[in-house]
PDB file of C-alpha atoms in Angstrom:
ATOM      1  CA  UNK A1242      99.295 108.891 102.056  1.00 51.00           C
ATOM      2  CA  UNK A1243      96.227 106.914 101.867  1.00 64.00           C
ATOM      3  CA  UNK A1244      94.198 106.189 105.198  1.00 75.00           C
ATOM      4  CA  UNK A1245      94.051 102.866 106.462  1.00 89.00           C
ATOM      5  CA  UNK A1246      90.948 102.006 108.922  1.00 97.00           C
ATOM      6  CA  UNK A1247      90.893  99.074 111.295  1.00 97.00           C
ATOM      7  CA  UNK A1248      87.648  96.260 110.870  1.00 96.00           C
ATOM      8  CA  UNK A1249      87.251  93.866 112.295  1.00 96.00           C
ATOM      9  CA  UNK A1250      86.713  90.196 110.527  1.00 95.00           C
ATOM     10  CA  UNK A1251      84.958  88.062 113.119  1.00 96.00           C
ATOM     11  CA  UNK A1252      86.300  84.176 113.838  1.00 95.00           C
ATOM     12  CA  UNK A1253      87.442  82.550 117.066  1.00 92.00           C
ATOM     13  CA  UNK A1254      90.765  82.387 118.554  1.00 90.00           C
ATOM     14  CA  UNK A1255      92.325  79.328 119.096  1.00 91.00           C
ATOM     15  CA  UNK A1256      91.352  77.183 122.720  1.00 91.00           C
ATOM     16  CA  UNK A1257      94.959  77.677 123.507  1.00 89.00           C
ATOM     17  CA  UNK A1258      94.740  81.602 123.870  1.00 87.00           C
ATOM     18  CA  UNK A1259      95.216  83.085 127.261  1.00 83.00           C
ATOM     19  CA  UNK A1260      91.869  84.633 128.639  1.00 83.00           C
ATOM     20  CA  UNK A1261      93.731  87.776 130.269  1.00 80.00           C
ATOM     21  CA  UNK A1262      92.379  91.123 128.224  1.00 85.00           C
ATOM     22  CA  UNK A1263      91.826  94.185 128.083  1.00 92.00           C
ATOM     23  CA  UNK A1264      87.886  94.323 128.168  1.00 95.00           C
ATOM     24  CA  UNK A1265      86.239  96.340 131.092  1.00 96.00           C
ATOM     25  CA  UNK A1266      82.952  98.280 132.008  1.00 96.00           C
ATOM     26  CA  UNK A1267      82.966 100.445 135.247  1.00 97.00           C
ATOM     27  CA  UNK A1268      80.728 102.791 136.188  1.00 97.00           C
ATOM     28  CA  UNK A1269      82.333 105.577 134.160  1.00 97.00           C
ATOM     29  CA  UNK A1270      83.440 103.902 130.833  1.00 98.00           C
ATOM     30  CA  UNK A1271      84.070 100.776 129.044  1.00 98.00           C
ATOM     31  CA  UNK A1272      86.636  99.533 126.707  1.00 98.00           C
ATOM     32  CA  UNK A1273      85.318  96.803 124.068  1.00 97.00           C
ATOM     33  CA  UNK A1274      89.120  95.813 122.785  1.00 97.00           C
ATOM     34  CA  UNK A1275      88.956  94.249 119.041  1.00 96.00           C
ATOM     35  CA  UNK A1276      89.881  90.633 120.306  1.00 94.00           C
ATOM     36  CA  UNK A1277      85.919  90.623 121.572  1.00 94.00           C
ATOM     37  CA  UNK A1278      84.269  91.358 118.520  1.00 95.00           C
ATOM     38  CA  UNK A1279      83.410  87.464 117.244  1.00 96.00           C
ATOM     39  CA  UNK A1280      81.302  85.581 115.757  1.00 96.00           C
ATOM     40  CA  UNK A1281      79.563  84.714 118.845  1.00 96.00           C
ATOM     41  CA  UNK A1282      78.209  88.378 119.755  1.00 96.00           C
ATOM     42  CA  UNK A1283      76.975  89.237 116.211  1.00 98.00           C
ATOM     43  CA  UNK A1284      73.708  90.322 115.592  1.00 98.00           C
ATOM     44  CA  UNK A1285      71.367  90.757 112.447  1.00 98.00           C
ATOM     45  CA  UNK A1286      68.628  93.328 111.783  1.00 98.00           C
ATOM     46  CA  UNK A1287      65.328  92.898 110.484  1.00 98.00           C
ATOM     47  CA  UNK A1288      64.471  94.109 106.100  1.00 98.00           C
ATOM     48  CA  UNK A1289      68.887  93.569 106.418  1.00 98.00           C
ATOM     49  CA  UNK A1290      70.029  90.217 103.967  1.00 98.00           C
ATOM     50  CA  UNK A1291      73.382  88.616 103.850  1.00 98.00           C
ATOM     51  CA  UNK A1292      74.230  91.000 106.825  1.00 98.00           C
ATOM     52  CA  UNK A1293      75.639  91.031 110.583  1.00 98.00           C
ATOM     53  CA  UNK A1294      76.605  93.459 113.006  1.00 98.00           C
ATOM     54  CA  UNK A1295      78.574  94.195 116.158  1.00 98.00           C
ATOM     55  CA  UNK A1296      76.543  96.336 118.803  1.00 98.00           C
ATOM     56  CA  UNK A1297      79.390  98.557 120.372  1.00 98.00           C
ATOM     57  CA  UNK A1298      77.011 100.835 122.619  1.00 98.00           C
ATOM     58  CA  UNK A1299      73.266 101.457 123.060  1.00 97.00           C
ATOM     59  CA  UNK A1300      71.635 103.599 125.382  1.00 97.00           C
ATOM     60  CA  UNK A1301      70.860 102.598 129.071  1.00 96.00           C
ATOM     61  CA  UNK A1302      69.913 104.042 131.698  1.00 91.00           C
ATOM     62  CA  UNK A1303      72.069 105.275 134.257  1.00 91.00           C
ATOM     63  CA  UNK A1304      74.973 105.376 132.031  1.00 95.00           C
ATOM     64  CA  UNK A1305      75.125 106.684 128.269  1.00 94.00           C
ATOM     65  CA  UNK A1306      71.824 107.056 127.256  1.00 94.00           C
ATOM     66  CA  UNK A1307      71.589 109.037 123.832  1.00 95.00           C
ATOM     67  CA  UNK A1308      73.412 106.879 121.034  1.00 98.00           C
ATOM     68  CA  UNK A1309      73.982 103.620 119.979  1.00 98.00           C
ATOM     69  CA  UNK A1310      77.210 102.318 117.818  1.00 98.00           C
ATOM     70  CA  UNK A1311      76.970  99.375 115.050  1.00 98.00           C
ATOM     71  CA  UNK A1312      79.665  97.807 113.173  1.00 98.00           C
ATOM     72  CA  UNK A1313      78.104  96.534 109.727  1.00 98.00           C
ATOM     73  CA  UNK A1314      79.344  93.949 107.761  1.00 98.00           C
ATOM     74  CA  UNK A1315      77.266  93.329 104.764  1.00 98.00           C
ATOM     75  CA  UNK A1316      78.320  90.609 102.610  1.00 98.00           C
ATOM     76  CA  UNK A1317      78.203  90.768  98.659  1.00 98.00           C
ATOM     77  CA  UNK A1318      74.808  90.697  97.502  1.00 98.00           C
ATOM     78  CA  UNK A1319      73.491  91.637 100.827  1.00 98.00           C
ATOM     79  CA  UNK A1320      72.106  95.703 102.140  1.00 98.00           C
ATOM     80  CA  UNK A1321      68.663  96.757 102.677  1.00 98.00           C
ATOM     81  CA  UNK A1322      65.858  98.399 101.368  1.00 98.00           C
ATOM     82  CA  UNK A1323      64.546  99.027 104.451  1.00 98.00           C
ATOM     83  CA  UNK A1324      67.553  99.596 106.636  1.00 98.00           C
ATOM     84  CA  UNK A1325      65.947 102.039 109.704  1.00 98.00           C
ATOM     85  CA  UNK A1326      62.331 101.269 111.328  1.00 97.00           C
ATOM     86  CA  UNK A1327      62.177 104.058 113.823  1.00 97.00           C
ATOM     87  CA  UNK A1328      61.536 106.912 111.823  1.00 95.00           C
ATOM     88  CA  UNK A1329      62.554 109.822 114.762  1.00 96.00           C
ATOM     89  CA  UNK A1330      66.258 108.326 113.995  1.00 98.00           C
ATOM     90  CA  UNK A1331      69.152 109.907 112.782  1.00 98.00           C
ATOM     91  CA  UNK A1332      72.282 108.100 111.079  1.00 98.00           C
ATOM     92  CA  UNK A1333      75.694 108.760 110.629  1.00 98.00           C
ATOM     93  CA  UNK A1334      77.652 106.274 108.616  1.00 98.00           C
ATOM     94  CA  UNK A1335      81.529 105.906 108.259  1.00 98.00           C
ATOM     95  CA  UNK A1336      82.726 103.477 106.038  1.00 98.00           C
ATOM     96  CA  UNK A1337      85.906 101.480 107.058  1.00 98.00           C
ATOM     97  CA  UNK A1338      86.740  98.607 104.697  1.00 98.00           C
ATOM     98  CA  UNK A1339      84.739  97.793 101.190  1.00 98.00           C
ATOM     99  CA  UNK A1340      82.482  99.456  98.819  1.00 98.00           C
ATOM    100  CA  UNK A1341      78.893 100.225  98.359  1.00 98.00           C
ATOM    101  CA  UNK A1342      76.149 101.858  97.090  1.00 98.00           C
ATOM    102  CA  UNK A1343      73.641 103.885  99.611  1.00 98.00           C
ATOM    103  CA  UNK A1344      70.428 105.560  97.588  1.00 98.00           C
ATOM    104  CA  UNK A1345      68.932 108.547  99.535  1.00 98.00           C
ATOM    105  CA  UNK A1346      65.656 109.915  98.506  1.00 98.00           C
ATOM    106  CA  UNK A1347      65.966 108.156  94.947  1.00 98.00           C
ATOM    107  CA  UNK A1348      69.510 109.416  94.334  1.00 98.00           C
ATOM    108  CA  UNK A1349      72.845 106.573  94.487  1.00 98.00           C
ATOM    109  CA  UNK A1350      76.330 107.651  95.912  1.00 98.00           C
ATOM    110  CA  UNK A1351      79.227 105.189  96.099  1.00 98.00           C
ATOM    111  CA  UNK A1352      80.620 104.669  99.447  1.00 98.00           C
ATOM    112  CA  UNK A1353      84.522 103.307  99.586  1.00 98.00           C
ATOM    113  CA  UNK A1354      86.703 103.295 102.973  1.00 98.00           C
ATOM    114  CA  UNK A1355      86.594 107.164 104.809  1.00 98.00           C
ATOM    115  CA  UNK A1356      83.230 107.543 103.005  1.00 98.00           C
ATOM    116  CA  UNK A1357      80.927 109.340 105.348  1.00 98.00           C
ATOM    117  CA  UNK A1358      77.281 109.908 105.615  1.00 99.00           C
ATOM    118  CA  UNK A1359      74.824 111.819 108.177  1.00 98.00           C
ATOM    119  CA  UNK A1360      71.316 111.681 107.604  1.00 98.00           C
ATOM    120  CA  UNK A1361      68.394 113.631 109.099  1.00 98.00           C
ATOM    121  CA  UNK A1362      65.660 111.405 110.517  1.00 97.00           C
ATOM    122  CA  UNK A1363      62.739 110.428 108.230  1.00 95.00           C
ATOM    123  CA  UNK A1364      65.059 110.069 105.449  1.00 97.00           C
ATOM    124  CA  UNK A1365      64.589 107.499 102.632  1.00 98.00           C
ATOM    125  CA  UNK A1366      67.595 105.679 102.647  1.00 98.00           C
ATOM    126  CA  UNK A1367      68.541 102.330 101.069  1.00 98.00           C
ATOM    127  CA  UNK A1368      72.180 100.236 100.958  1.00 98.00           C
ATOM    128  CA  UNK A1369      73.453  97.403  98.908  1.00 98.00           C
ATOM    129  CA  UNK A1370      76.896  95.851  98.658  1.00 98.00           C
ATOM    130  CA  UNK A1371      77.341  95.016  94.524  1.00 97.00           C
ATOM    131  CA  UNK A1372      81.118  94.296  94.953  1.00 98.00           C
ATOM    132  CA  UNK A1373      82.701  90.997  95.409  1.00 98.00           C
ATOM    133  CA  UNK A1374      83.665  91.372  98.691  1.00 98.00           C
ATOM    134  CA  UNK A1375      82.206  92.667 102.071  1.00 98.00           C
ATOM    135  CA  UNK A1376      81.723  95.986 102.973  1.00 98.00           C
ATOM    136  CA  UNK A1377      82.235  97.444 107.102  1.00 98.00           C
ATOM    137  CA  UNK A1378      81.113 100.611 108.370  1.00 98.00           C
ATOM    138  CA  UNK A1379      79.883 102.402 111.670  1.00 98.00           C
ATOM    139  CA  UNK A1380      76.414 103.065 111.827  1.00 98.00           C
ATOM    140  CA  UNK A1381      75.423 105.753 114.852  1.00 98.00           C
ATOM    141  CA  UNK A1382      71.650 106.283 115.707  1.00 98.00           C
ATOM    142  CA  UNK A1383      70.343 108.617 117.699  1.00 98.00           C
ATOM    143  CA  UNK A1384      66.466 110.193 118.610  1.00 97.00           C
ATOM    144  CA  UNK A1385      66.829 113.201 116.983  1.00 97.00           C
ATOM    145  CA  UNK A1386      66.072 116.115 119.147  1.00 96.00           C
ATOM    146  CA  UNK A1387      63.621 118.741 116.892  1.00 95.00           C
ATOM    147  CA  UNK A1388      63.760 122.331 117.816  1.00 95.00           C
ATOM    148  CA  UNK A1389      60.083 124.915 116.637  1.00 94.00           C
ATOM    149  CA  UNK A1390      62.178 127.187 114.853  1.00 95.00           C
ATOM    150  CA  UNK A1391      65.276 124.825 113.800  1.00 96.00           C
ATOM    151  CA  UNK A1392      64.787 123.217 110.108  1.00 97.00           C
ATOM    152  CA  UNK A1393      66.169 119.390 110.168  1.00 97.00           C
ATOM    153  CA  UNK A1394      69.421 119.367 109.131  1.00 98.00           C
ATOM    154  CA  UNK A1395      70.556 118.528 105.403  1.00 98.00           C
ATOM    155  CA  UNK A1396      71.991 114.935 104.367  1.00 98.00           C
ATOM    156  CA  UNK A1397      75.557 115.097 104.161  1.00 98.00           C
ATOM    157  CA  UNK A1398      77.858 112.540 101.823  1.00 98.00           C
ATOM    158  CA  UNK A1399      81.598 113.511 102.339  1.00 98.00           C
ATOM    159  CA  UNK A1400      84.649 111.961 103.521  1.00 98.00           C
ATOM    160  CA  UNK A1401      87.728 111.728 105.335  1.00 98.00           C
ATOM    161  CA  UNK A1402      89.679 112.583 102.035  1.00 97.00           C
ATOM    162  CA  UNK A1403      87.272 115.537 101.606  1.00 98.00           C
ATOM    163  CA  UNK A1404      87.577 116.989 104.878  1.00 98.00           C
ATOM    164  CA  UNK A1405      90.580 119.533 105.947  1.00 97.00           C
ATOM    165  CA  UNK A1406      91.750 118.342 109.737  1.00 97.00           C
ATOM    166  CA  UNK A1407      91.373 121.357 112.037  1.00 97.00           C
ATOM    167  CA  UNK A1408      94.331 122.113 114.376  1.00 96.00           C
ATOM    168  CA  UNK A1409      93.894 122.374 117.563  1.00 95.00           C
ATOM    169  CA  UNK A1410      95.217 126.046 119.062  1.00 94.00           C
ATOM    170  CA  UNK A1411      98.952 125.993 120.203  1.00 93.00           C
ATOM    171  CA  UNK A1412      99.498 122.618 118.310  1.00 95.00           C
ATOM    172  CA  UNK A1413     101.050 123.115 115.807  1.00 93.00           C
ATOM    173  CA  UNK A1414      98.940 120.530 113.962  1.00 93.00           C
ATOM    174  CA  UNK A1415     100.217 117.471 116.327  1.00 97.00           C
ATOM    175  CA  UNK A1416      96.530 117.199 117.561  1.00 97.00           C
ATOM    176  CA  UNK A1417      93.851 117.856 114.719  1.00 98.00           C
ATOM    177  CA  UNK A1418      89.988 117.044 114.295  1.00 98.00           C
ATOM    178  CA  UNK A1419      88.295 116.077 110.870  1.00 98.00           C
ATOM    179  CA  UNK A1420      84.336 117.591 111.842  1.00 98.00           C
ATOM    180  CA  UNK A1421      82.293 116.630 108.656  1.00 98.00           C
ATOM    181  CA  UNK A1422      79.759 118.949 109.509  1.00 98.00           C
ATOM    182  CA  UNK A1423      80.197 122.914 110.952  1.00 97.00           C
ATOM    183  CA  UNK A1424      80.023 122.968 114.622  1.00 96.00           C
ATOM    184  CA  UNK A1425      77.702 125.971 114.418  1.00 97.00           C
ATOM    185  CA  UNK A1426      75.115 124.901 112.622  1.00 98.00           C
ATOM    186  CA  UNK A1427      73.142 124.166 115.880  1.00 98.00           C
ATOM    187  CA  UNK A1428      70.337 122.135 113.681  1.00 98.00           C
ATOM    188  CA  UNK A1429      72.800 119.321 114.690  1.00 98.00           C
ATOM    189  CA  UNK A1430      72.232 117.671 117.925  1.00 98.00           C
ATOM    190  CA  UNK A1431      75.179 115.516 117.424  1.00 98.00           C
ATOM    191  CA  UNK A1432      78.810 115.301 116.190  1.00 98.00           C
ATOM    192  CA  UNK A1433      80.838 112.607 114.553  1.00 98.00           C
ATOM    193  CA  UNK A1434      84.383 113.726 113.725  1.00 98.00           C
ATOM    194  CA  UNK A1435      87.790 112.022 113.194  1.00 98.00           C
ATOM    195  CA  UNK A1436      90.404 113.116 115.951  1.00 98.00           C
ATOM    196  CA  UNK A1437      94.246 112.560 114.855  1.00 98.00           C
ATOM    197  CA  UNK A1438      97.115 112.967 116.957  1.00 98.00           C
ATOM    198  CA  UNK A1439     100.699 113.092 116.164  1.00 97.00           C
ATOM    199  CA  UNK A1440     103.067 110.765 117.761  1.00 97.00           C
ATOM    200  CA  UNK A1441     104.201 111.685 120.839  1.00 95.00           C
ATOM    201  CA  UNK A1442     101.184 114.186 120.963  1.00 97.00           C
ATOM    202  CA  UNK A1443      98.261 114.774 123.642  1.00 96.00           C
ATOM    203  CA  UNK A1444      95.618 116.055 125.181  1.00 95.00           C
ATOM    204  CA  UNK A1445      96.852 117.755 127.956  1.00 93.00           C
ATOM    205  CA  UNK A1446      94.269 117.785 130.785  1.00 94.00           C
ATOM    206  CA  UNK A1447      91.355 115.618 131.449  1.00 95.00           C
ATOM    207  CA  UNK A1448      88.611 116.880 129.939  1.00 96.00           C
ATOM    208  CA  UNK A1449      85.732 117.003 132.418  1.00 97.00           C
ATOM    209  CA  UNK A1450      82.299 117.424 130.384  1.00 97.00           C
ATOM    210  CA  UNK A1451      78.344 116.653 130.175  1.00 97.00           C
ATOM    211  CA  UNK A1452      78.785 114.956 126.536  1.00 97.00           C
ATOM    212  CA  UNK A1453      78.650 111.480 126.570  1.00 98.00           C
ATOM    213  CA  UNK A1454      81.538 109.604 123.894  1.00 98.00           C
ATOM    214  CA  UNK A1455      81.739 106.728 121.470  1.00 98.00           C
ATOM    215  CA  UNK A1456      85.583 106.248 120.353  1.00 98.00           C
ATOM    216  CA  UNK A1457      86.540 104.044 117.800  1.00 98.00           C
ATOM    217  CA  UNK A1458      90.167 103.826 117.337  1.00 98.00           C
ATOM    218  CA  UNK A1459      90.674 103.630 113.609  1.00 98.00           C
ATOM    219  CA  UNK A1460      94.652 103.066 113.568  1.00 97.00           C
ATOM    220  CA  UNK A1461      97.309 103.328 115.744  1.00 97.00           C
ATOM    221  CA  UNK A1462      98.020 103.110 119.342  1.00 97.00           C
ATOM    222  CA  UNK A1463      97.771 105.340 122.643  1.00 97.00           C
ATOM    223  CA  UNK A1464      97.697 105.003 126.335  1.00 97.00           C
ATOM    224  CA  UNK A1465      93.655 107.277 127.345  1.00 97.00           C
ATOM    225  CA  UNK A1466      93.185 108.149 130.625  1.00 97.00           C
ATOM    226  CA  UNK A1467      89.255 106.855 131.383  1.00 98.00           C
ATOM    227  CA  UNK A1468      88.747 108.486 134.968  1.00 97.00           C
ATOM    228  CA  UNK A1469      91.130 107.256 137.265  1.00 96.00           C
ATOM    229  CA  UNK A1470      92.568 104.870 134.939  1.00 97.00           C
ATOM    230  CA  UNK A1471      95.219 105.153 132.265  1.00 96.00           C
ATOM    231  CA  UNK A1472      94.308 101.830 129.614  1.00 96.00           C
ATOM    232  CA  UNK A1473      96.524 101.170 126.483  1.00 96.00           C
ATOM    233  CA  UNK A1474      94.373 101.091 123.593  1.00 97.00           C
ATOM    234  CA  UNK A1475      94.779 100.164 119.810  1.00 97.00           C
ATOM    235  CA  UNK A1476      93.397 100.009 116.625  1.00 97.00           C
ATOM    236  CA  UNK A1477      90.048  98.308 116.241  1.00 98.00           C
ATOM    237  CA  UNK A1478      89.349  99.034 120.163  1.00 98.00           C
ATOM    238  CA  UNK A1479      86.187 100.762 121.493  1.00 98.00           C
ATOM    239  CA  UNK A1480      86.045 103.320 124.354  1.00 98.00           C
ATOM    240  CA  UNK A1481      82.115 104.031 125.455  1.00 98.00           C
ATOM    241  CA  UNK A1482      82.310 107.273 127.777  1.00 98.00           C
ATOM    242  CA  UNK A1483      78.989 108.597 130.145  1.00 97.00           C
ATOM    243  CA  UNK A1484      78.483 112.241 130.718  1.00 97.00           C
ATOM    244  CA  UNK A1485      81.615 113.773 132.491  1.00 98.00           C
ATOM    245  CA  UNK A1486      84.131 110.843 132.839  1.00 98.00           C
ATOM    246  CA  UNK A1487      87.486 112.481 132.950  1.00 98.00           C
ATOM    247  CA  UNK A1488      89.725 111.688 129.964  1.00 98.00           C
ATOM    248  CA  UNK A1489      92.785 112.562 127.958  1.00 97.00           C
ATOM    249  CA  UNK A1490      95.221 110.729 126.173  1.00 97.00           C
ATOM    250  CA  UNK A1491      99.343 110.111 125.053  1.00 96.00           C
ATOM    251  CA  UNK A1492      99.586 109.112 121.702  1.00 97.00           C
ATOM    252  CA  UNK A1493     102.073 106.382 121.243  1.00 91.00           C
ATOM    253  CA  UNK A1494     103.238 106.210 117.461  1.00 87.00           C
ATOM    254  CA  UNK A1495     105.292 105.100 115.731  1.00 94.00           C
ATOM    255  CA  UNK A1496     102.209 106.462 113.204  1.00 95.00           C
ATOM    256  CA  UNK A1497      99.495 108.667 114.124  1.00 97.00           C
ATOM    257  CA  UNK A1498      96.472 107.707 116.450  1.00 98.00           C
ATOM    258  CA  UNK A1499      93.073 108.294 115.058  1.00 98.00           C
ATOM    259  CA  UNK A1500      89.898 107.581 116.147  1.00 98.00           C
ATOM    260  CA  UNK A1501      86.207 108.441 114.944  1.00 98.00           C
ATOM    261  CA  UNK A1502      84.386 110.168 118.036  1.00 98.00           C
ATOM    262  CA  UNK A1503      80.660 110.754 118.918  1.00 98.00           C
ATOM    263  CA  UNK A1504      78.978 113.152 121.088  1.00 98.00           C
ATOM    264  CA  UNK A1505      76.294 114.616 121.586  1.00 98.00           C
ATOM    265  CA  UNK A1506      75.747 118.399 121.567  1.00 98.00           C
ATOM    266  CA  UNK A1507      73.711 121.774 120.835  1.00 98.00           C
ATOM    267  CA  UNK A1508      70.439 120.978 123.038  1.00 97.00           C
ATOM    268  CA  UNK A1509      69.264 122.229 126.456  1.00 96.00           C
ATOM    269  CA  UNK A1510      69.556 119.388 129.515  1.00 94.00           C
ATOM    270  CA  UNK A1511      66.082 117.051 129.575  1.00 88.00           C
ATOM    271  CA  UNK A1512      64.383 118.603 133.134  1.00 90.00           C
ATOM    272  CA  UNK A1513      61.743 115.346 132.665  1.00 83.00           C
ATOM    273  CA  UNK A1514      61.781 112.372 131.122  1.00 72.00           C
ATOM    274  CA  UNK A1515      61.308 111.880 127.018  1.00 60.00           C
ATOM    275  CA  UNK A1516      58.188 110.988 125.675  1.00 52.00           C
ATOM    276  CA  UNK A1517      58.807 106.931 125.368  1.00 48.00           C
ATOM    277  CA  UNK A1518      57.031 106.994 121.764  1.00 47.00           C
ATOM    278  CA  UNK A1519      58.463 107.325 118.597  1.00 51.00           C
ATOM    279  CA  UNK A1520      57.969 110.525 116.700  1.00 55.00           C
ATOM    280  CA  UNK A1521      56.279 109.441 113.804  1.00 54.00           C
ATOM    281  CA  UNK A1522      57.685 111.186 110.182  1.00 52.00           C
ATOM    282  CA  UNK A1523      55.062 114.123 110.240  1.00 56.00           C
ATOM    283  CA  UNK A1524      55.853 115.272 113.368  1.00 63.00           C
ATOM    284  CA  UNK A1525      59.342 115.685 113.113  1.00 62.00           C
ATOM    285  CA  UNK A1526      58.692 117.450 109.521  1.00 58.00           C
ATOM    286  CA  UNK A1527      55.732 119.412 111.367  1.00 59.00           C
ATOM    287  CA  UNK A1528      58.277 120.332 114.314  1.00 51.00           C
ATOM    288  CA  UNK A1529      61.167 121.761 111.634  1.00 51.00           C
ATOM    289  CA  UNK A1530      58.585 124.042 110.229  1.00 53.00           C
TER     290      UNK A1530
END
């Protein structure tokens, strides 16, 4: 059976809709449900044409601070040649609705719905929609944290077609998770997999940990527990997660509940603040030799 991903299309509803939602940000999480991502809170980017975005997370302070979370639409005709302008940046790029092309270091791959693409900071990267119709995707950044010793990690173009879902132990398969790259490979600092659970499937105690979360539901429904709260969530919804908010979740069916997931991992705790400039393209190749 062919996956199906939720994107979201932009408009208005009608001046006749009730106000009441699900939309909340507490100390401890937020949920962004898909009735909030309009028109009115797009976005555009500078070197992007024929392009908007949603901005589902970015870092600040005193909550998550390591990632930020686009949704790209990019009309026909429209991309970039210049798509990144911090060159200490990493991207990982899942492709929910549409085609495209995306050229890295002089070489063109074809990106269609489940597509999915991580790539190393300092990479030469362009994007351009040639079909007839508009292409979404999730675009994660993050400062990529180099390692003396640890070579920068190696562009990866795979996707959710490509990728055997690991069970989770004493399963039996209802609870799975799609990891596009190996969790070992510790020149990753961060992780974007696809977790699937079976109807009537959870996870069965609230995880308590130091990795902050971006969770994009990509089809069905659930009810998450998001610290003291159990919310019902659906396709197209966001969940935005700081370092140790309890969680777990009930899927609800009748199909299975998926959702693309971010974290960050591999690196020792900050004991002082970052350096607030960039890392220019030379150091980060200077700090993976």
């Amino acid at each position: 059976m062919t996956a199906r991903y939720y994107a979201p299309t932009g408009g208005h509803p009608p001046q006749d809709q009730l106000l009441t939602d699900r939309a909340a940000f507490t100390d401890a999480y937020a949920v962004i449900p898909r009735g909030t991502m309009r028109d009115i809170v797009t976005s555009f980017l500078p070197f992007w044409t024929g392009t908007r975005l949603w901005v589902l997370s970015r870092p600040l302070s005193g909550f998550a601070e390591t990632f930020s979370q686009y949704i790209m639409e990019v009309s026909p005709g429209g991309g970039s040649d210049r798509p990144e302008t911090d060159p200490g940046a990493e991207a990982a790029i899942f492709v929910v609705e549409g085609t495209a092309t995306i050229t890295i270091e002089g070489v063109d791959h074809t990106l269609s719905p489940g597509s999915y693409v991580y790539m190393p900071p300092a990479t030469d990267w362009a994007f351009h929609n040639e079909s007839d119709a508009p292409v979404r995707f999730h675009w994660l950044r993050k400062a990529y944290e180099a390692v003396e010793g640890l070579d920068l990690p190696d562009v990866v173009v795979t996707s959710d077609a490509e990728v055997a879902p690991v069970a989770m132990p004493g399963t039996d398969g209802a609870w799975a998770t799609t990891r596009f790259v190996d969790p070992a490979d510790l020149r990753h600092d961060m992780h974007v997999t696809i977790v699937t659970l079976q109807p009537g499937a959870v996870i069965p105690f609230a995880e308590t940990h130091v990795m902050e979360h971006g969770l994009y539901v990509l089809e069905g429904k659930a009810v998450y527990r998001l610290n003291q709260d159990w919310v019902e969530v659906e396709a197209g919804d966001y969940m935005w997660l700081r370092a140790f908010c309890p969680q777990a979740c009930y899927a609800g069916g009748p199909g299975p509940f998926r959702y693309l997931l971010y974290k960050d991992v591999n690196r020792h705790m900050a004991l002082r603040p970052a350096l607030s400039a960039p890392m220019r393209r030379a150091d980060l190749r200077q700090a993976a030799e």
